[in-house]
PDB file of C-alpha atoms in Angstrom:
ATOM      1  CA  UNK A   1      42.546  -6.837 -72.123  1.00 59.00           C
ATOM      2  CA  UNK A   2      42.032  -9.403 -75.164  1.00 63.00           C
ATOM      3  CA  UNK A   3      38.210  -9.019 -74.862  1.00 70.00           C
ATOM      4  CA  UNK A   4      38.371  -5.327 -74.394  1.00 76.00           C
ATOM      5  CA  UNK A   5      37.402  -5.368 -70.910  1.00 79.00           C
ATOM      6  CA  UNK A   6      39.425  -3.489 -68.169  1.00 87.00           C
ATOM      7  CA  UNK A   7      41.660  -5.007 -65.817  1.00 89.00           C
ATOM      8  CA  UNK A   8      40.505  -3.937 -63.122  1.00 92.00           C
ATOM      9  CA  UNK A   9      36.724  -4.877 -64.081  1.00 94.00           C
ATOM     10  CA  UNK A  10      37.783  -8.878 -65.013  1.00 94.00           C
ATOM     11  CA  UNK A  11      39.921  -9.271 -61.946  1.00 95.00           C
ATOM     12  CA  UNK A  12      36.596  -7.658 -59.915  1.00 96.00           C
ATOM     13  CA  UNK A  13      34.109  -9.756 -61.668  1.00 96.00           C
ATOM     14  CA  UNK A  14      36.306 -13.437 -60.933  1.00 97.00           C
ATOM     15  CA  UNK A  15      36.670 -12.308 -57.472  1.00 97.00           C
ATOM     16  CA  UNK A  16      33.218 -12.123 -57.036  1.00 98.00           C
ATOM     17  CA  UNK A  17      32.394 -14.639 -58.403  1.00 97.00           C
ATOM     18  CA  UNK A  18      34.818 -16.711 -56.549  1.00 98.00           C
ATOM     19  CA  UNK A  19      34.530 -15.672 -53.207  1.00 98.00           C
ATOM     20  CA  UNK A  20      30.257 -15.614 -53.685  1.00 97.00           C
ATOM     21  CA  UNK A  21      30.748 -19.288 -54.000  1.00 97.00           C
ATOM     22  CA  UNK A  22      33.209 -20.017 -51.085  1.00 98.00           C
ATOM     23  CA  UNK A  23      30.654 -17.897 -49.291  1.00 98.00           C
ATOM     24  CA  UNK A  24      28.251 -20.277 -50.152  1.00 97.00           C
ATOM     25  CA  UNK A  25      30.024 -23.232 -49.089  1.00 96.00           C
ATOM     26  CA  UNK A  26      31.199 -21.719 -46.127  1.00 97.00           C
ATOM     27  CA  UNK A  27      27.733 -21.116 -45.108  1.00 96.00           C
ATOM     28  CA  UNK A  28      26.961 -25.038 -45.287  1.00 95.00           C
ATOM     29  CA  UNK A  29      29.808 -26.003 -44.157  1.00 95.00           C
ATOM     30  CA  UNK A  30      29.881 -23.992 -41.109  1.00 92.00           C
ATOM     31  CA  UNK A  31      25.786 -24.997 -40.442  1.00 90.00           C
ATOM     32  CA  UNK A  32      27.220 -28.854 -40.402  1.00 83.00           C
ATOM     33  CA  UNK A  33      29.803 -28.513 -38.381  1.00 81.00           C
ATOM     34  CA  UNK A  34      27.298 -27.338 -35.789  1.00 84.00           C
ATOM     35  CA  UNK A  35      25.144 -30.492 -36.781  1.00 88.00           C
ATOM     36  CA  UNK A  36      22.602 -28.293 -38.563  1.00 90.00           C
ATOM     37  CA  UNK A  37      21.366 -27.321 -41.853  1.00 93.00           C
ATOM     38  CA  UNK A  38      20.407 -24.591 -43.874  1.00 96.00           C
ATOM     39  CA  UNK A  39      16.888 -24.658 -43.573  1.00 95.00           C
ATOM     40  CA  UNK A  40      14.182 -24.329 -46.438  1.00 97.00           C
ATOM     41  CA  UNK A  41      12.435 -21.679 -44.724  1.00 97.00           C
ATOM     42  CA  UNK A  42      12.426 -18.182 -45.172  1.00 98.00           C
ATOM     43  CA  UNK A  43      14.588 -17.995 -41.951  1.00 97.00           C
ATOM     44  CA  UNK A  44      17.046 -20.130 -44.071  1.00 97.00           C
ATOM     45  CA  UNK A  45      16.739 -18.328 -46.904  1.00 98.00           C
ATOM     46  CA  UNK A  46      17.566 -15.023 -45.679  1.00 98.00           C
ATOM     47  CA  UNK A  47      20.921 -16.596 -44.615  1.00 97.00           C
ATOM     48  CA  UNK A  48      21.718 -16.842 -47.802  1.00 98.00           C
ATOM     49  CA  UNK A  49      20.648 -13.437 -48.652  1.00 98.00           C
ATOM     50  CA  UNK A  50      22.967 -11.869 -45.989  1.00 98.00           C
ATOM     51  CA  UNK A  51      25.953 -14.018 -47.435  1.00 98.00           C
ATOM     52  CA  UNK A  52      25.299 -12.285 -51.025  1.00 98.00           C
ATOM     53  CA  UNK A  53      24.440  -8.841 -49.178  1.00 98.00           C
ATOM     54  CA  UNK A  54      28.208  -9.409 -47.010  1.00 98.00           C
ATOM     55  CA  UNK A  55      30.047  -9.996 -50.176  1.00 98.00           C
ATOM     56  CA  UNK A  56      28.375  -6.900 -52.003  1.00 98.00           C
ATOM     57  CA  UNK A  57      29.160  -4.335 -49.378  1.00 98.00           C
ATOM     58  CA  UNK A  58      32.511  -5.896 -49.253  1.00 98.00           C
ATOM     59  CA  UNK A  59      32.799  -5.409 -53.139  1.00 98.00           C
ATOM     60  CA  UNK A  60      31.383  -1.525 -52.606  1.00 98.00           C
ATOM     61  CA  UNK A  61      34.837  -1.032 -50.155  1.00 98.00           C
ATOM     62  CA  UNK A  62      37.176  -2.781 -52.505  1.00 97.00           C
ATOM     63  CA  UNK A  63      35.856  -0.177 -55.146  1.00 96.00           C
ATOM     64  CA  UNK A  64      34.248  -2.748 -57.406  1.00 97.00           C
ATOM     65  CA  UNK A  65      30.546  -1.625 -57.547  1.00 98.00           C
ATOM     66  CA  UNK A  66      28.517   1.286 -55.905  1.00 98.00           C
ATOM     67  CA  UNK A  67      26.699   0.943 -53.005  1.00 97.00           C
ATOM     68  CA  UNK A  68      23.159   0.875 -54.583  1.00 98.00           C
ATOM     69  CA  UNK A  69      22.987  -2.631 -55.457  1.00 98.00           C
ATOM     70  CA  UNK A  70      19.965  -4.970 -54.560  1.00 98.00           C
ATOM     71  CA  UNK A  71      19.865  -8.490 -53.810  1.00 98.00           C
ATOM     72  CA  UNK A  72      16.237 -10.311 -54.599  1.00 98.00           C
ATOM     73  CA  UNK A  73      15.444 -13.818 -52.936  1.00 98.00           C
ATOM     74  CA  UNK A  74      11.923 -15.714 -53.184  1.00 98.00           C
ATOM     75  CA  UNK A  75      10.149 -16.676 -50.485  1.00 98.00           C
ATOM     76  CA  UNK A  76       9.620 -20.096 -49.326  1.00 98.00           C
ATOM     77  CA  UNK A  77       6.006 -19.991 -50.415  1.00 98.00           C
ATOM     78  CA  UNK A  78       6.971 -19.094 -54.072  1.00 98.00           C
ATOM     79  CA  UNK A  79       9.512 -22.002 -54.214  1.00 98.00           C
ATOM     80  CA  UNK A  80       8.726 -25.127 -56.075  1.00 97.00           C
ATOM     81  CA  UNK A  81       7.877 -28.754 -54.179  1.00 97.00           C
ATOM     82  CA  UNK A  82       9.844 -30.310 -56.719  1.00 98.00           C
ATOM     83  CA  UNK A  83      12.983 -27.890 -55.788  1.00 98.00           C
ATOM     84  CA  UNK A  84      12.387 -28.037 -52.069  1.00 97.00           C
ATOM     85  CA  UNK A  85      12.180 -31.724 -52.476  1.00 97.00           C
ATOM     86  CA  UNK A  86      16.108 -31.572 -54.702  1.00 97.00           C
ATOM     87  CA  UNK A  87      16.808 -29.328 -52.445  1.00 96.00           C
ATOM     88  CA  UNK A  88      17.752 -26.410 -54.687  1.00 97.00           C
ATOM     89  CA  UNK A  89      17.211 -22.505 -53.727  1.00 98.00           C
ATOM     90  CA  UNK A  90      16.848 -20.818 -57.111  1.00 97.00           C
ATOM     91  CA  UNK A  91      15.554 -17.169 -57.610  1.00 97.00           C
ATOM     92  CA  UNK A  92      18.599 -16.063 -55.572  1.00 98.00           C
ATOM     93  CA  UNK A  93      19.745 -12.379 -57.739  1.00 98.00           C
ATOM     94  CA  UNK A  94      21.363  -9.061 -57.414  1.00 98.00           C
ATOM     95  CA  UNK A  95      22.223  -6.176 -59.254  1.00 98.00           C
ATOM     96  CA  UNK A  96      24.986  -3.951 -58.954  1.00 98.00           C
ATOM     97  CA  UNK A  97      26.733  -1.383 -60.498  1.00 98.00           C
ATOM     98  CA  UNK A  98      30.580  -1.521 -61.673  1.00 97.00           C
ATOM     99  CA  UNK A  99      32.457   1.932 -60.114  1.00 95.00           C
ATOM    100  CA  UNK A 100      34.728   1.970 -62.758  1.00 91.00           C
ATOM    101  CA  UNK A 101      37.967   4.127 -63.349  1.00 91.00           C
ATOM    102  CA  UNK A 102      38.619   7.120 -64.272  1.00 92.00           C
ATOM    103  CA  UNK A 103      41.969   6.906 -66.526  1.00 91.00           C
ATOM    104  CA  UNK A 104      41.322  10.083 -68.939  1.00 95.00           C
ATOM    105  CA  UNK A 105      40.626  13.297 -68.001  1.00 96.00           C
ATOM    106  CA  UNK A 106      39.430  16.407 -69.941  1.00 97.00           C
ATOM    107  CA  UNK A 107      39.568  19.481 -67.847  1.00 97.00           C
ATOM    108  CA  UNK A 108      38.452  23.167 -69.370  1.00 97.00           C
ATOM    109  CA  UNK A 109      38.798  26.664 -68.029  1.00 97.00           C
ATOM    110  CA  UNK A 110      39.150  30.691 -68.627  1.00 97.00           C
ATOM    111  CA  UNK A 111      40.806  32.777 -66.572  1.00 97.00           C
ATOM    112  CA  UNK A 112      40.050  36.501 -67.153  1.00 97.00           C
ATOM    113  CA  UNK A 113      42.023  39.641 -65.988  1.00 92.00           C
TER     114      UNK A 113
END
């Protein structure tokens, strides 16, 4: 790739991306057409958690990252008036691990009479 990157990594990385954010929506969307909401509580903001924690695993049996990733979300208690009032979750992280390729290989041996 131009950047120096891997295929396989970019095209990983924008699906992620991608489909964390139609996750995201989806999540919303789905909640109105109930006639409910996402709540600001910690109920509501482990549903976001288990969207991000969905799409991970589903990235772990794609082959895009190992399976020892970790999502971190705040508590409602360690949110902000002011972004409870806007209405914005922030805080919301994960780490993970790419799985990489293996395209070389370097094998060594002896065999002995």
């Amino acid at each position: 790739m131009a950047g120096g990157e891997w295929g396989d990594i970019m095209h990983f990385l924008a699906w992620l991306e991608t489909r964390m954010a139609e996750d995201g929506y989806l999540l919303m969307a789905q909640s109105a057409d109930r006639r409910q909401k996402v709540a600001y509580t910690d109920q509501g903001i482990a549903q976001v958690e288990s969207i991000v924690r969905n799409r991970l695993d589903l990235g772990v049996s794609i082959g895009g990252i190992t399976d020892d990733y970790t999502v971190t979300v705040p508590r409602r208690a360690a949110t902000s008036s002011a972004d409870r009032a806007a209405r914005i979750l922030r805080d919301v992280t994960f780490t993970a691990n790419l799985q990489g390729a293996i395209k070389f290989m370097i094998i060594s041996g002896a065999v002995a009479v």
